[in-house]
Amino acid sequence: MLDYETLKLIWWLLVGVLLVGFAVMDGHDMGMGTLLPFVAKSDSERRVLINSVAPHWDGNQVWFITAGGAIFAAWPIVYATAFSGLYFALMAVLWAMFFRPVGFDYRSKVADPRWRTAWDWGLFVGSAVPALLFGVAFGNVLLGVPFNYDDDMRSFYTGTFWALLNPFALLAGLLSLSMIAFHGANYLIVRTEGVIQQRASRASLIFGVLMVLLFALCGMLVTDMQSYVLVSGPEAGAMQSPVGKVVEMQAGAWLGNFDKLPLLWVIPALGFIGALAGMFFAAKLKGVLAFVSSSVAMLGVIFTAGVAMFPFVLPSSSMPSHSLTAWDCVSSERTLGVMFWVALVMTPIVIAYTGWAYRIMRGKITIAHIEANDHSVY
Amino acid sequence: MIDPGAVDLARLQFAITALYHFIFVPLTLGLTFLLAIMETVYVMTGKQIYRDMTKFWGKLFGINFALGVTTGLTMEFQFGTNWAYYSHYVGDIFGAPLAIEGLLAFFLESTMVGLFFFGWDRLSKVGHLTITYLVAIGSNLSAVLILIANGWMQNPVGSEFNPVTMRMEMTSFWDLVFNPAAQAKFVHTVSSGYVTASVFVLGISSWYLLKGRDLEFARRSFRIAAAFGLASALSVVVLGDESGYAVTEHQKTKLAAMEGMWTTEEAPAGLTVFGIPDEANRTNHAEVKIPYLLGLIATRSSDEVLPGIDQLEVTLKQRIESGAIAVGALERLRNNKDDAEATDLFAAHKDDMGYGLLLKKYTEDVTQATPEMVARAVDDAIPPVAPLFWSFRIMVALGLAFIVLFAIAFWASAKNSFEHKRWLLRWALWFIPMPWVATQVGWIVAEVGRQPWTVHGVLPTHLSVSSLSSGEVMLSLAGFFIFYTLLLIAELYLMFKYARLGPSSLGTGGYHFESGGGMTKGAVSAPVSKKEF
């Protein structure tokens, strides 16, 4: 039916789709959390923001969990090497994210303002820290991460946590934080009104501009960055181990795919066009269009990084020949096949009922609504 | 190469985070079905009080659920952070049910749970009821897939080693799904969740009855919990037996340790009801034994011999020595894949390769292992007897106690006499923590009983870890410890606050602490709030 090479390519695409799905869905409630202390001033205003995602944050978070599970199933050695290597970065993401489910559910169950303020900051940390660190991780992946394998394929990470916080990676982190805040602001334009909506619109413009500038800056830095070229190795469709290939480092090689196939420039262009359109619609308070635009922008940014590196998914800076590529980091043909069919059937179903849930809960959240339903809303 | 301190700390971290996660899971599994039952009664009878019951117990469910979700995040990523070699070695098989769990079950549960809490005024009665059932189905479906993953670690079917990629790979997805170890575990685990939720609702309702408040609300909750609890408690024990039968098939070492069977008895073996295992002298003191019973339960025959630890050790020694040959042959093949002799040796011994890997704890080159090293590996291969022996007995005793509690509660609710049996109400109240004790020791039996393996017979625990220093694992463990403690304090604070407040927390105006204060009927409820938009 589908040969191994095609399955490997499909899974590279599917992981990208899951990351974009995560950014679009969990991203807008993380954006809300990031903006929470700034866009909403009073307790009622904060409750408006929180209740705009109240019925949805949990479903959205499953994009994160499923992305983790899918990488485990489809790219097990990436799951193993990246998460044990970037150990404390992932710990920081997890610990920060702990404050989200509890923050949402517990915050308004006690009236004491100190309790509520504490959880508001919990929601902020749980939203902004992961948003920042995902970008930092992406930045480091573009630079390459120091790891290698022994004969048993046990992975060894030879860097430190602090080395992850280098200038380029931090810029990528800020890019990711800006785009999440931008996207969250656009969502708030859809679900709020009056002064909160005005503030959200302003936040959208600020973070939209930041996103465009940081994306451009990161792009310029990538043009002559030391990057990786797959010189030779087993055929893409062959069953292979990640240690049997030749990889060279070259300045600016991440642009190679765009040179080979100029049509790919459409992808970074989507990043810019989506961001500009998002700001335009946000200024006009057209929330839904702004939300769609920032979703397209994030798709552009995430796939720009993916396409630049392709077929690499996790380059090794200390042992480039042990870098992981979409051809050699994958599960067996059978597992990829089974998982492909599961994803093909289930993803549209999930998207359909998620869309339905948003439809059921649609409409503006107002302070009057919060006050009338004090006992049943967050 | 591997830091032995890091192995112990990674195990401790996994045990703590998994047991902590499993504080919240059983209540979610059971409470969702109880909510569905209560709401079904509401939809069928139209009585407002059942809607209030669904909402109030739903509030407590929400407080619990938030931490279940939080701690589940840790579990999804912990295999990668602390158990990287495991993730590489078996991710081809083990990752699949985890990913499917996300797509098939967790999305469903999590999307619908939002509508459960916030969709009351936006959905029709039947529409909302459907949502509640979908939450219950989603959470239980999650359990199926997680136990398929766990069942594979206990009984690794449908897979084989691939020397090119140096890992286990899937040979049959359906063998993985229909693994008998997983099926038996699933029913046993979810039923124990139903018992947990039933004791929870029964105990808190009893407290309201003892306090003489919100009586109508408490009576109805009590009855539903008593009936559902009795059915579930019976199912746990019956299917616990099924789970035990699966153990004898796949993990004879676990059974021998659990039962303290130091020596092999003639079939059918007796069941040790009580005893004090003495690991140094390999015997049990003060043993009380029922003849024949264990053999009959475990093998469902009267003539099949159950091997004791003495006999298992003989087999283990053979397999470890044979496995060492396989490991050696594989290393030769890695250097020269055309080595015909090594190919033959590997093919002949590869089924025992996991046992050979047990020797890696003592020597890099397992083919040169001394008889003393083999003896130590054999000793490792038997899980610790005393913890399993005791955990198992606590679990079984509690399981039987739940049956007695629910049988009396059910009988009393049929006779409508439970309100006056204050001893029964007090028993139910003080028994609230017990299902947690039972489920926690249940996991200890299952997981400690699997030692020294992460995947039984395939991959030893000490090889499964990431290449981390013990300092790093210690630091992350400290982080989890601090955050989990803080979160648990917040959770318990809210749980007690809302349980004490009772249905008055719904703000309908008709319950004990509200305007009609002291009015204990509680059947009156404010009109349903209208759509706000």
JSON list of N, CA, C and O in Angstrom, two decimals, chain B residues 19 90 148 174 203 267 271 285 346 356 361 375 405 431 461 479 497 509 529:
[
{"chain": "B", "resi": 19, "resn": "LEU", "atom": "N", "xyz": [2.33, 6.62, 41.43]},
{"chain": "B", "resi": 19, "resn": "LEU", "atom": "CA", "xyz": [1.39, 6.40, 42.53]},
{"chain": "B", "resi": 19, "resn": "LEU", "atom": "C", "xyz": [0.61, 7.68, 42.82]},
{"chain": "B", "resi": 19, "resn": "LEU", "atom": "O", "xyz": [-0.58, 7.65, 43.13]},
{"chain": "B", "resi": 90, "resn": "VAL", "atom": "N", "xyz": [11.99, 0.03, 23.22]},
{"chain": "B", "resi": 90, "resn": "VAL", "atom": "CA", "xyz": [10.66, -0.54, 23.04]},
{"chain": "B", "resi": 90, "resn": "VAL", "atom": "C", "xyz": [9.62, 0.48, 22.54]},
{"chain": "B", "resi": 90, "resn": "VAL", "atom": "O", "xyz": [8.44, 0.16, 22.43]},
{"chain": "B", "resi": 148, "resn": "ILE", "atom": "N", "xyz": [-3.08, -1.50, 28.10]},
{"chain": "B", "resi": 148, "resn": "ILE", "atom": "CA", "xyz": [-2.49, -2.26, 26.99]},
{"chain": "B", "resi": 148, "resn": "ILE", "atom": "C", "xyz": [-0.98, -2.03, 26.99]},
{"chain": "B", "resi": 148, "resn": "ILE", "atom": "O", "xyz": [-0.18, -2.98, 26.86]},
{"chain": "B", "resi": 174, "resn": "TRP", "atom": "N", "xyz": [-2.40, -6.47, 16.67]},
{"chain": "B", "resi": 174, "resn": "TRP", "atom": "CA", "xyz": [-3.57, -7.07, 17.32]},
{"chain": "B", "resi": 174, "resn": "TRP", "atom": "C", "xyz": [-3.18, -7.92, 18.52]},
{"chain": "B", "resi": 174, "resn": "TRP", "atom": "O", "xyz": [-3.90, -7.99, 19.50]},
{"chain": "B", "resi": 203, "resn": "GLY", "atom": "N", "xyz": [-19.34, 7.54, 51.63]},
{"chain": "B", "resi": 203, "resn": "GLY", "atom": "CA", "xyz": [-18.77, 8.08, 52.87]},
{"chain": "B", "resi": 203, "resn": "GLY", "atom": "C", "xyz": [-19.21, 9.52, 53.11]},
{"chain": "B", "resi": 203, "resn": "GLY", "atom": "O", "xyz": [-19.63, 9.87, 54.22]},
{"chain": "B", "resi": 267, "resn": "ALA", "atom": "N", "xyz": [1.15, -30.58, 43.28]},
{"chain": "B", "resi": 267, "resn": "ALA", "atom": "CA", "xyz": [-0.10, -29.98, 42.84]},
{"chain": "B", "resi": 267, "resn": "ALA", "atom": "C", "xyz": [-1.27, -30.66, 43.55]},
{"chain": "B", "resi": 267, "resn": "ALA", "atom": "O", "xyz": [-1.20, -31.86, 43.82]},
{"chain": "B", "resi": 271, "resn": "LEU", "atom": "N", "xyz": [-2.82, -22.48, 49.73]},
{"chain": "B", "resi": 271, "resn": "LEU", "atom": "CA", "xyz": [-2.82, -21.02, 49.73]},
{"chain": "B", "resi": 271, "resn": "LEU", "atom": "C", "xyz": [-2.43, -20.52, 51.12]},
{"chain": "B", "resi": 271, "resn": "LEU", "atom": "O", "xyz": [-3.07, -20.86, 52.11]},
{"chain": "B", "resi": 285, "resn": "HIS", "atom": "N", "xyz": [7.24, -17.74, 58.59]},
{"chain": "B", "resi": 285, "resn": "HIS", "atom": "CA", "xyz": [6.92, -18.10, 59.97]},
{"chain": "B", "resi": 285, "resn": "HIS", "atom": "C", "xyz": [5.43, -17.93, 60.20]},
{"chain": "B", "resi": 285, "resn": "HIS", "atom": "O", "xyz": [4.77, -17.16, 59.53]},
{"chain": "B", "resi": 346, "resn": "PHE", "atom": "N", "xyz": [23.05, -16.73, 17.67]},
{"chain": "B", "resi": 346, "resn": "PHE", "atom": "CA", "xyz": [22.05, -15.73, 18.03]},
{"chain": "B", "resi": 346, "resn": "PHE", "atom": "C", "xyz": [20.65, -16.28, 17.82]},
{"chain": "B", "resi": 346, "resn": "PHE", "atom": "O", "xyz": [19.77, -16.14, 18.68]},
{"chain": "B", "resi": 356, "resn": "GLY", "atom": "N", "xyz": [20.18, -12.68, 29.49]},
{"chain": "B", "resi": 356, "resn": "GLY", "atom": "CA", "xyz": [21.62, -12.42, 29.42]},
{"chain": "B", "resi": 356, "resn": "GLY", "atom": "C", "xyz": [21.93, -10.99, 29.83]},
{"chain": "B", "resi": 356, "resn": "GLY", "atom": "O", "xyz": [22.96, -10.71, 30.46]},
{"chain": "B", "resi": 361, "resn": "LYS", "atom": "N", "xyz": [24.61, -5.86, 34.72]},
{"chain": "B", "resi": 361, "resn": "LYS", "atom": "CA", "xyz": [24.75, -5.15, 35.98]},
{"chain": "B", "resi": 361, "resn": "LYS", "atom": "C", "xyz": [26.12, -5.44, 36.60]},
{"chain": "B", "resi": 361, "resn": "LYS", "atom": "O", "xyz": [26.64, -4.64, 37.36]},
{"chain": "B", "resi": 375, "resn": "ALA", "atom": "N", "xyz": [24.93, -16.36, 39.66]},
{"chain": "B", "resi": 375, "resn": "ALA", "atom": "CA", "xyz": [24.13, -16.62, 40.86]},
{"chain": "B", "resi": 375, "resn": "ALA", "atom": "C", "xyz": [23.47, -15.33, 41.35]},
{"chain": "B", "resi": 375, "resn": "ALA", "atom": "O", "xyz": [22.31, -15.32, 41.77]},
{"chain": "B", "resi": 405, "resn": "LEU", "atom": "N", "xyz": [-18.93, -4.15, 53.20]},
{"chain": "B", "resi": 405, "resn": "LEU", "atom": "CA", "xyz": [-19.49, -2.81, 53.41]},
{"chain": "B", "resi": 405, "resn": "LEU", "atom": "C", "xyz": [-20.65, -2.54, 52.44]},
{"chain": "B", "resi": 405, "resn": "LEU", "atom": "O", "xyz": [-21.73, -2.11, 52.85]},
{"chain": "B", "resi": 431, "resn": "PHE", "atom": "N", "xyz": [-14.04, 4.85, 56.18]},
{"chain": "B", "resi": 431, "resn": "PHE", "atom": "CA", "xyz": [-13.46, 3.95, 55.16]},
{"chain": "B", "resi": 431, "resn": "PHE", "atom": "C", "xyz": [-13.07, 4.72, 53.89]},
{"chain": "B", "resi": 431, "resn": "PHE", "atom": "O", "xyz": [-12.51, 4.13, 52.98]},
{"chain": "B", "resi": 461, "resn": "THR", "atom": "N", "xyz": [15.51, -3.46, 34.23]},
{"chain": "B", "resi": 461, "resn": "THR", "atom": "CA", "xyz": [15.30, -2.09, 34.69]},
{"chain": "B", "resi": 461, "resn": "THR", "atom": "C", "xyz": [16.59, -1.28, 34.71]},
{"chain": "B", "resi": 461, "resn": "THR", "atom": "O", "xyz": [16.61, -0.12, 34.30]},
{"chain": "B", "resi": 479, "resn": "GLY", "atom": "N", "xyz": [12.17, 18.61, 42.64]},
{"chain": "B", "resi": 479, "resn": "GLY", "atom": "CA", "xyz": [11.18, 19.50, 42.03]},
{"chain": "B", "resi": 479, "resn": "GLY", "atom": "C", "xyz": [9.79, 18.90, 42.07]},
{"chain": "B", "resi": 479, "resn": "GLY", "atom": "O", "xyz": [8.83, 19.56, 42.49]},
{"chain": "B", "resi": 497, "resn": "LYS", "atom": "N", "xyz": [-13.18, 21.63, 51.80]},
{"chain": "B", "resi": 497, "resn": "LYS", "atom": "CA", "xyz": [-14.04, 22.82, 51.86]},
{"chain": "B", "resi": 497, "resn": "LYS", "atom": "C", "xyz": [-15.37, 22.54, 51.14]},
{"chain": "B", "resi": 497, "resn": "LYS", "atom": "O", "xyz": [-16.44, 22.80, 51.68]},
{"chain": "B", "resi": 509, "resn": "GLY", "atom": "N", "xyz": [-29.92, 27.93, 46.47]},
{"chain": "B", "resi": 509, "resn": "GLY", "atom": "CA", "xyz": [-30.75, 28.56, 47.50]},
{"chain": "B", "resi": 509, "resn": "GLY", "atom": "C", "xyz": [-31.55, 27.56, 48.31]},
{"chain": "B", "resi": 509, "resn": "GLY", "atom": "O", "xyz": [-32.23, 27.94, 49.27]},
{"chain": "B", "resi": 529, "resn": "SER", "atom": "N", "xyz": [-31.07, 28.50, 35.79]},
{"chain": "B", "resi": 529, "resn": "SER", "atom": "CA", "xyz": [-30.73, 29.81, 35.23]},
{"chain": "B", "resi": 529, "resn": "SER", "atom": "C", "xyz": [-30.86, 29.75, 33.71]},
{"chain": "B", "resi": 529, "resn": "SER", "atom": "O", "xyz": [-30.49, 28.78, 33.06]}
]
